[in-house]
Amino acid sequence: MSEQKKSRGAAGALVCQLVLGIFMLAVTVVILYYQKPWSSEDRKGLVSAVIFLGVCLLIYLQYLIHSLGLLFFGKISGCRLLGFRFGPWMWVKKKDGMYCQKVPGFGKAACTMVPPEGENPALLWLLGGGLFCFLVSGIFLVPVLVSGDRNLITCLCSLGAFLGFVYGLRGIFPFPGDGENSAHLFWLLHGRPELKKRWRNTLLITEQAGQDVRLRDMPEDLFSLTGEPEQKNSVGTLYTVYYCQYQMDKGNYGEAEQLLQKLLESGAVPASMEYLVKMDLLTCKLLQIQWSVGESENPAENVPQEELERIYNESLMREMQRRPQSLEVLRTRYLVALLWNKNLEDAEAIKERFEEMASAYPHSADAQSEREYMEAGDGIFAGAAGGNTGTDSGRVM
């Protein structure tokens, strides 16, 4: 994805959110200053603070209502729950049931489900979040219509009804700047059975990963790419990334590299996923180069320095620095330090950090995959130091 496209996308999202924020602020001001019986001069400061906090709470409440709507309509449609998040708590499905765990940050509510079996699973449940927001909007509206008083409660109920209506629309129709929400997914998948299958397979892969199954040990039909991968949308991109990671886990670095390179050049990778694609691509390249260990500045004559530097650029370094505890980041840093920079001291420090993070990582299968990439790098380094620099596209043991 070009920098110009990223900038336009970020600017569009920002403008959309600013317009919505200004509109909501205008509605709040109108209600505050025109319902004068309860907004006397000596209480306007307190009332303003209460309304401000009420609006913040109501906005956050809409995300919870939306996720509960997805959960409700998903369950009655036969979907299986994979995970549910509210604030810093996440309920995750594992081999022996659902577990609640605390996650970093105080994120929005979210619900992840696997659709029912079938070649063409129903999608209407993806609109359940918007329908729930409309329902709650109507509930908020009842006190406003029934009560003849104009007070703080009816003001907050009016705002709740307004926000429920807005977020209901956002849960059914994709708004500019909303990103990959359920409404966007519904309209993206509607009438596209092949893409719908890829989407369902990504969820099944996520489900198996939550049960500590290695990618290479998952059923092959989950990764049965037919024809040219559909990459011009987020669903196709994510499925292709999973397919590449599946090939990497089997040791087929050459095939994974070609597809990752093609995916990156297509401009279809969302900005939020680009660093992952680059790290996997860099790992594939580093594990296929014929390295030598010596005193020369250039580790090997056939090392494509410029090509590696285009991937491992300042943008990727910044994204990696933002995620110092990520196993994928530590794996990539280790291979760069060991094979490219030949800095054994840095490599050992990164390996110690990796093992520290891996010991607390909830999915041991993923941690073992990352560890084996590092072990492959160890094998290459040892072979180069002993004069054996040959590698192939498979995993170096």
CSV table of N, CA and C in Angstrom, one decimal, residues 167-287:
chain,number,residue,atom,x,y,z
A,167,TYR,N,-25.0,4.6,15.9
A,167,TYR,CA,-24.2,3.4,15.9
A,167,TYR,C,-25.0,2.3,15.3
A,168,GLY,N,-26.3,2.3,15.3
A,168,GLY,CA,-27.1,1.3,14.6
A,168,GLY,C,-26.9,1.4,13.1
A,169,LEU,N,-26.9,2.6,12.6
A,169,LEU,CA,-26.6,2.8,11.2
A,169,LEU,C,-25.2,2.3,10.9
A,170,ARG,N,-24.2,2.6,11.7
A,170,ARG,CA,-22.8,2.2,11.5
A,170,ARG,C,-22.7,0.7,11.6
A,171,GLY,N,-23.6,0.0,12.3
A,171,GLY,CA,-23.6,-1.4,12.4
A,171,GLY,C,-24.2,-2.2,11.2
A,172,ILE,N,-24.9,-1.4,10.3
A,172,ILE,CA,-25.6,-2.0,9.2
A,172,ILE,C,-25.0,-1.5,7.9
A,173,PHE,N,-24.6,-0.2,7.8
A,173,PHE,CA,-24.0,0.3,6.6
A,173,PHE,C,-22.5,0.7,6.9
A,174,PRO,N,-21.6,0.4,6.1
A,174,PRO,CA,-20.2,0.8,6.3
A,174,PRO,C,-20.0,2.3,6.1
A,175,PHE,N,-19.5,3.0,7.1
A,175,PHE,CA,-19.2,4.4,7.1
A,175,PHE,C,-17.8,4.6,6.7
A,176,PRO,N,-17.4,5.7,6.0
A,176,PRO,CA,-16.0,5.9,5.8
A,176,PRO,C,-15.2,6.1,7.1
A,177,GLY,N,-14.1,5.5,7.2
A,177,GLY,CA,-13.3,5.7,8.4
A,177,GLY,C,-13.6,4.7,9.5
A,178,ASP,N,-14.6,3.8,9.3
A,178,ASP,CA,-15.0,2.9,10.4
A,178,ASP,C,-14.1,1.7,10.4
A,179,GLY,N,-13.3,1.4,9.3
A,179,GLY,CA,-12.4,0.3,9.3
A,179,GLY,C,-13.1,-1.0,9.0
A,180,GLU,N,-12.5,-2.1,9.5
A,180,GLU,CA,-13.1,-3.5,9.2
A,180,GLU,C,-14.1,-3.9,10.3
A,181,ASN,N,-15.2,-3.3,10.3
A,181,ASN,CA,-16.3,-3.7,11.3
A,181,ASN,C,-17.2,-4.7,10.6
A,182,SER,N,-18.2,-5.2,11.4
A,182,SER,CA,-19.1,-6.2,10.9
A,182,SER,C,-19.9,-5.8,9.7
A,183,ALA,N,-20.3,-4.5,9.7
A,183,ALA,CA,-21.1,-4.1,8.5
A,183,ALA,C,-20.2,-4.1,7.3
A,184,HIS,N,-19.0,-3.7,7.4
A,184,HIS,CA,-18.1,-3.7,6.2
A,184,HIS,C,-17.9,-5.2,5.8
A,185,LEU,N,-17.8,-6.1,6.7
A,185,LEU,CA,-17.6,-7.5,6.4
A,185,LEU,C,-18.8,-8.1,5.7
A,186,PHE,N,-20.0,-7.7,6.2
A,186,PHE,CA,-21.2,-8.2,5.6
A,186,PHE,C,-21.3,-7.9,4.1
A,187,TRP,N,-21.1,-6.6,3.8
A,187,TRP,CA,-21.2,-6.1,2.4
A,187,TRP,C,-20.1,-6.6,1.6
A,188,LEU,N,-18.9,-6.8,2.2
A,188,LEU,CA,-17.8,-7.4,1.4
A,188,LEU,C,-18.0,-8.8,1.0
A,189,LEU,N,-18.6,-9.6,1.9
A,189,LEU,CA,-18.8,-11.0,1.6
A,189,LEU,C,-20.1,-11.3,0.9
A,190,HIS,N,-21.0,-10.4,0.9
A,190,HIS,CA,-22.3,-10.7,0.3
A,190,HIS,C,-22.2,-11.0,-1.2
A,191,GLY,N,-22.7,-12.2,-1.6
A,191,GLY,CA,-22.7,-12.6,-3.0
A,191,GLY,C,-21.3,-13.0,-3.5
A,192,ARG,N,-20.4,-13.4,-2.5
A,192,ARG,CA,-19.0,-13.8,-2.9
A,192,ARG,C,-18.7,-15.1,-2.2
A,193,PRO,N,-19.2,-16.2,-2.6
A,193,PRO,CA,-19.1,-17.5,-1.9
A,193,PRO,C,-17.6,-17.9,-1.7
A,194,GLU,N,-16.7,-17.7,-2.7
A,194,GLU,CA,-15.3,-18.1,-2.6
A,194,GLU,C,-14.7,-17.3,-1.5
A,195,LEU,N,-14.9,-16.0,-1.4
A,195,LEU,CA,-14.3,-15.1,-0.4
A,195,LEU,C,-14.9,-15.5,1.0
A,196,LYS,N,-16.2,-15.8,1.0
A,196,LYS,CA,-16.8,-16.2,2.2
A,196,LYS,C,-16.2,-17.5,2.8
A,197,LYS,N,-15.8,-18.4,1.9
A,197,LYS,CA,-15.1,-19.6,2.4
A,197,LYS,C,-13.8,-19.3,3.0
A,198,ARG,N,-13.0,-18.4,2.4
A,198,ARG,CA,-11.7,-18.0,2.9
A,198,ARG,C,-11.9,-17.3,4.3
A,199,TRP,N,-12.9,-16.5,4.4
A,199,TRP,CA,-13.2,-15.9,5.7
A,199,TRP,C,-13.5,-16.9,6.8
A,200,ARG,N,-14.3,-17.9,6.4
A,200,ARG,CA,-14.7,-18.9,7.4
A,200,ARG,C,-13.4,-19.7,7.8
A,201,ASN,N,-12.6,-20.0,6.8
A,201,ASN,CA,-11.4,-20.8,7.1
A,201,ASN,C,-10.4,-20.0,8.0
A,202,THR,N,-10.3,-18.7,7.9
A,202,THR,CA,-9.5,-17.9,8.8
A,202,THR,C,-10.0,-18.0,10.2
A,203,LEU,N,-11.3,-18.0,10.4
A,203,LEU,CA,-11.8,-18.2,11.7
A,203,LEU,C,-11.6,-19.6,12.3
A,204,LEU,N,-11.7,-20.6,11.4
A,204,LEU,CA,-11.4,-21.9,11.9
A,204,LEU,C,-9.9,-22.1,12.2
A,205,ILE,N,-9.0,-21.4,11.5
A,205,ILE,CA,-7.6,-21.4,11.8
A,205,ILE,C,-7.4,-20.7,13.2
A,206,THR,N,-8.1,-19.6,13.4
A,206,THR,CA,-8.0,-18.9,14.7
A,206,THR,C,-8.5,-19.8,15.8
A,207,GLU,N,-9.5,-20.6,15.6
A,207,GLU,CA,-10.1,-21.5,16.6
A,207,GLU,C,-9.1,-22.6,16.9
A,208,GLN,N,-8.5,-23.2,15.9
A,208,GLN,CA,-7.5,-24.2,16.2
A,208,GLN,C,-6.2,-23.7,16.9
A,209,ALA,N,-5.8,-22.5,16.5
A,209,ALA,CA,-4.7,-21.9,17.1
A,209,ALA,C,-4.9,-21.7,18.6
A,210,GLY,N,-6.2,-21.3,19.0
A,210,GLY,CA,-6.6,-21.1,20.4
A,210,GLY,C,-6.5,-22.4,21.1
A,211,GLN,N,-6.6,-23.6,20.4
A,211,GLN,CA,-6.5,-24.9,21.1
A,211,GLN,C,-5.1,-25.5,21.0
A,212,ASP,N,-4.1,-24.6,20.7
A,212,ASP,CA,-2.7,-24.9,20.7
A,212,ASP,C,-2.3,-26.0,19.7
A,213,VAL,N,-2.9,-25.8,18.5
A,213,VAL,CA,-2.5,-26.6,17.3
A,213,VAL,C,-1.6,-25.8,16.4
A,214,ARG,N,-0.5,-26.4,16.1
A,214,ARG,CA,0.5,-25.8,15.1
A,214,ARG,C,-0.2,-25.6,13.8
A,215,LEU,N,0.2,-24.6,13.0
A,215,LEU,CA,-0.3,-24.4,11.7
A,215,LEU,C,-0.1,-25.6,10.8
A,216,ARG,N,1.1,-26.1,10.9
A,216,ARG,CA,1.5,-27.2,10.0
A,216,ARG,C,0.7,-28.5,10.4
A,217,ASP,N,0.1,-28.6,11.6
A,217,ASP,CA,-0.6,-29.7,12.0
A,217,ASP,C,-2.1,-29.6,11.7
A,218,MET,N,-2.5,-28.4,11.2
A,218,MET,CA,-4.0,-28.2,11.0
A,218,MET,C,-4.4,-28.9,9.7
A,219,PRO,N,-5.7,-29.2,9.5
A,219,PRO,CA,-6.1,-29.9,8.3
A,219,PRO,C,-5.7,-29.1,7.0
A,220,GLU,N,-5.2,-29.8,6.0
A,220,GLU,CA,-4.8,-29.1,4.8
A,220,GLU,C,-5.9,-28.4,4.1
A,221,ASP,N,-7.1,-28.8,4.2
A,221,ASP,CA,-8.2,-28.2,3.5
A,221,ASP,C,-8.5,-26.8,4.0
A,222,LEU,N,-8.0,-26.4,5.2
A,222,LEU,CA,-8.1,-25.0,5.7
A,222,LEU,C,-7.2,-24.1,4.8
A,223,PHE,N,-6.2,-24.6,4.2
A,223,PHE,CA,-5.3,-23.8,3.4
A,223,PHE,C,-5.3,-24.1,1.9
A,224,SER,N,-6.4,-24.6,1.5
A,224,SER,CA,-6.6,-25.1,0.1
A,224,SER,C,-6.8,-23.9,-0.8
A,225,LEU,N,-5.8,-23.1,-1.1
A,225,LEU,CA,-5.9,-22.0,-2.0
A,225,LEU,C,-6.2,-22.6,-3.4
A,226,THR,N,-7.2,-22.0,-4.1
A,226,THR,CA,-7.6,-22.5,-5.4
A,226,THR,C,-7.4,-21.3,-6.4
A,227,GLY,N,-6.5,-21.5,-7.4
A,227,GLY,CA,-6.3,-20.5,-8.3
A,227,GLY,C,-5.5,-19.3,-7.7
A,228,GLU,N,-5.6,-18.2,-8.3
A,228,GLU,CA,-4.9,-17.0,-7.8
A,228,GLU,C,-5.6,-16.5,-6.5
A,229,PRO,N,-4.7,-16.3,-5.5
A,229,PRO,CA,-5.3,-15.8,-4.2
A,229,PRO,C,-6.0,-14.4,-4.4
A,230,GLU,N,-7.1,-14.2,-3.8
A,230,GLU,CA,-7.9,-13.0,-3.9
A,230,GLU,C,-7.3,-12.0,-2.8
A,231,GLN,N,-6.6,-11.0,-3.2
A,231,GLN,CA,-5.8,-10.2,-2.3
A,231,GLN,C,-6.3,-8.8,-2.2
A,232,LYS,N,-7.2,-8.4,-3.0
A,232,LYS,CA,-7.6,-7.0,-3.0
A,232,LYS,C,-8.6,-6.6,-1.9
A,233,ASN,N,-8.6,-7.3,-0.8
A,233,ASN,CA,-9.5,-6.9,0.3
A,233,ASN,C,-8.9,-7.5,1.5
A,234,SER,N,-9.4,-7.1,2.7
A,234,SER,CA,-8.8,-7.5,4.0
A,234,SER,C,-8.9,-9.0,4.2
A,235,VAL,N,-10.0,-9.6,3.8
A,235,VAL,CA,-10.3,-11.0,4.1
A,235,VAL,C,-9.3,-11.9,3.2
A,236,GLY,N,-9.2,-11.5,2.0
A,236,GLY,CA,-8.2,-12.3,1.1
A,236,GLY,C,-6.8,-12.1,1.6
A,237,THR,N,-6.5,-10.9,2.0
A,237,THR,CA,-5.1,-10.6,2.5
A,237,THR,C,-4.8,-11.5,3.7
A,238,LEU,N,-5.7,-11.5,4.7
A,238,LEU,CA,-5.5,-12.2,5.9
A,238,LEU,C,-5.4,-13.7,5.6
A,239,TYR,N,-6.2,-14.2,4.7
A,239,TYR,CA,-6.1,-15.7,4.4
A,239,TYR,C,-4.8,-16.0,3.8
A,240,THR,N,-4.3,-15.1,2.9
A,240,THR,CA,-3.0,-15.3,2.2
A,240,THR,C,-1.9,-15.3,3.2
A,241,VAL,N,-2.0,-14.4,4.2
A,241,VAL,CA,-0.9,-14.3,5.3
A,241,VAL,C,-0.9,-15.6,6.1
A,242,TYR,N,-2.1,-16.2,6.4
A,242,TYR,CA,-2.2,-17.4,7.1
A,242,TYR,C,-1.6,-18.6,6.3
A,243,TYR,N,-1.9,-18.5,5.0
A,243,TYR,CA,-1.4,-19.6,4.1
A,243,TYR,C,0.2,-19.5,4.0
A,244,CYS,N,0.7,-18.3,4.0
A,244,CYS,CA,2.2,-18.1,4.0
A,244,CYS,C,2.8,-18.6,5.3
A,245,GLN,N,2.2,-18.3,6.4
A,245,GLN,CA,2.7,-18.8,7.7
A,245,GLN,C,2.6,-20.3,7.8
A,246,TYR,N,1.6,-20.9,7.2
A,246,TYR,CA,1.4,-22.3,7.2
A,246,TYR,C,2.6,-22.9,6.4
A,247,GLN,N,3.0,-22.3,5.3
A,247,GLN,CA,4.1,-22.8,4.5
A,247,GLN,C,5.4,-22.6,5.3
A,248,MET,N,5.5,-21.5,6.0
A,248,MET,CA,6.7,-21.3,6.8
A,248,MET,C,6.9,-22.3,7.9
A,249,ASP,N,5.7,-22.6,8.5
A,249,ASP,CA,5.8,-23.6,9.6
A,249,ASP,C,6.1,-25.0,9.1
A,250,LYS,N,5.9,-25.3,7.8
A,250,LYS,CA,6.3,-26.5,7.2
A,250,LYS,C,7.7,-26.5,6.7
A,251,GLY,N,8.3,-25.3,6.7
A,251,GLY,CA,9.7,-25.1,6.3
A,251,GLY,C,9.8,-24.8,4.8
A,252,ASN,N,8.7,-24.4,4.1
A,252,ASN,CA,8.7,-24.1,2.7
A,252,ASN,C,8.9,-22.6,2.6
A,253,TYR,N,10.1,-22.1,2.9
A,253,TYR,CA,10.3,-20.7,2.9
A,253,TYR,C,10.3,-20.0,1.5
A,254,GLY,N,10.7,-20.8,0.5
A,254,GLY,CA,10.7,-20.2,-0.8
A,254,GLY,C,9.3,-19.9,-1.3
A,255,GLU,N,8.4,-20.8,-1.1
A,255,GLU,CA,7.0,-20.6,-1.6
A,255,GLU,C,6.4,-19.4,-0.8
A,256,ALA,N,6.6,-19.4,0.5
A,256,ALA,CA,6.1,-18.4,1.3
A,256,ALA,C,6.6,-17.0,0.9
A,257,GLU,N,7.9,-17.0,0.7
A,257,GLU,CA,8.6,-15.7,0.3
A,257,GLU,C,8.0,-15.1,-1.0
A,258,GLN,N,7.8,-16.0,-2.0
A,258,GLN,CA,7.2,-15.5,-3.3
A,258,GLN,C,5.8,-14.9,-3.1
A,259,LEU,N,5.0,-15.6,-2.3
A,259,LEU,CA,3.7,-15.1,-2.1
A,259,LEU,C,3.6,-13.8,-1.2
A,260,LEU,N,4.5,-13.8,-0.2
A,260,LEU,CA,4.5,-12.6,0.6
A,260,LEU,C,5.0,-11.4,-0.2
A,261,GLN,N,6.0,-11.6,-1.0
A,261,GLN,CA,6.5,-10.5,-1.9
A,261,GLN,C,5.5,-10.0,-2.8
A,262,LYS,N,4.7,-10.9,-3.4
A,262,LYS,CA,3.7,-10.5,-4.3
A,262,LYS,C,2.6,-9.8,-3.6
A,263,LEU,N,2.2,-10.3,-2.4
A,263,LEU,CA,1.2,-9.6,-1.6
A,263,LEU,C,1.6,-8.2,-1.2
A,264,LEU,N,2.9,-8.0,-0.8
A,264,LEU,CA,3.3,-6.7,-0.4
A,264,LEU,C,3.4,-5.7,-1.6
A,265,GLU,N,3.7,-6.2,-2.8
A,265,GLU,CA,3.8,-5.4,-4.0
A,265,GLU,C,2.4,-5.1,-4.5
A,266,SER,N,1.4,-5.9,-4.1
A,266,SER,CA,0.0,-5.6,-4.7
A,266,SER,C,-0.6,-4.4,-4.1
A,267,GLY,N,-0.1,-3.9,-3.0
A,267,GLY,CA,-0.7,-2.7,-2.3
A,267,GLY,C,-2.0,-3.0,-1.6
A,268,ALA,N,-2.3,-4.3,-1.4
A,268,ALA,CA,-3.6,-4.7,-0.7
A,268,ALA,C,-3.4,-4.9,0.8
A,269,VAL,N,-2.2,-4.8,1.3
A,269,VAL,CA,-2.0,-5.1,2.7
A,269,VAL,C,-2.5,-3.9,3.5
A,270,PRO,N,-3.4,-4.1,4.5
A,270,PRO,CA,-3.8,-3.0,5.4
A,270,PRO,C,-2.6,-2.5,6.2
A,271,ALA,N,-2.6,-1.2,6.5
A,271,ALA,CA,-1.5,-0.6,7.3
A,271,ALA,C,-1.2,-1.4,8.6
A,272,SER,N,-2.3,-1.9,9.2
A,272,SER,CA,-2.2,-2.5,10.5
A,272,SER,C,-1.5,-3.9,10.4
A,273,MET,N,-1.4,-4.5,9.2
A,273,MET,CA,-0.9,-5.8,9.0
A,273,MET,C,0.5,-5.7,8.3
A,274,GLU,N,0.9,-4.6,7.8
A,274,GLU,CA,2.0,-4.5,6.9
A,274,GLU,C,3.3,-5.0,7.6
A,275,TYR,N,3.5,-4.6,8.9
A,275,TYR,CA,4.7,-4.9,9.6
A,275,TYR,C,4.8,-6.4,9.8
A,276,LEU,N,3.7,-7.1,10.0
A,276,LEU,CA,3.7,-8.6,10.1
A,276,LEU,C,4.1,-9.3,8.8
A,277,VAL,N,3.6,-8.8,7.7
A,277,VAL,CA,4.0,-9.3,6.4
A,277,VAL,C,5.5,-9.1,6.1
A,278,LYS,N,6.0,-7.9,6.5
A,278,LYS,CA,7.4,-7.6,6.3
A,278,LYS,C,8.3,-8.5,7.1
A,279,MET,N,7.9,-8.7,8.4
A,279,MET,CA,8.7,-9.5,9.3
A,279,MET,C,8.8,-11.0,8.8
A,280,ASP,N,7.6,-11.5,8.3
A,280,ASP,CA,7.6,-12.9,7.8
A,280,ASP,C,8.5,-12.9,6.5
A,281,LEU,N,8.3,-11.9,5.6
A,281,LEU,CA,9.1,-11.9,4.4
A,281,LEU,C,10.6,-11.8,4.7
A,282,LEU,N,11.0,-11.0,5.7
A,282,LEU,CA,12.4,-10.8,6.0
A,282,LEU,C,12.9,-12.1,6.6
A,283,THR,N,12.1,-12.8,7.4
A,283,THR,CA,12.5,-14.1,8.0
A,283,THR,C,12.7,-15.1,6.9
A,284,CYS,N,11.8,-15.2,5.9
A,284,CYS,CA,12.0,-16.2,4.8
A,284,CYS,C,13.3,-15.9,4.0
A,285,LYS,N,13.6,-14.6,3.8
A,285,LYS,CA,14.8,-14.3,3.1
A,285,LYS,C,16.1,-14.6,3.9
A,286,LEU,N,16.1,-14.2,5.2
A,286,LEU,CA,17.2,-14.5,6.0
A,286,LEU,C,17.5,-16.0,6.1
A,287,LEU,N,16.5,-16.8,6.1
A,287,LEU,CA,16.7,-18.2,6.3
A,287,LEU,C,17.0,-19.0,5.0
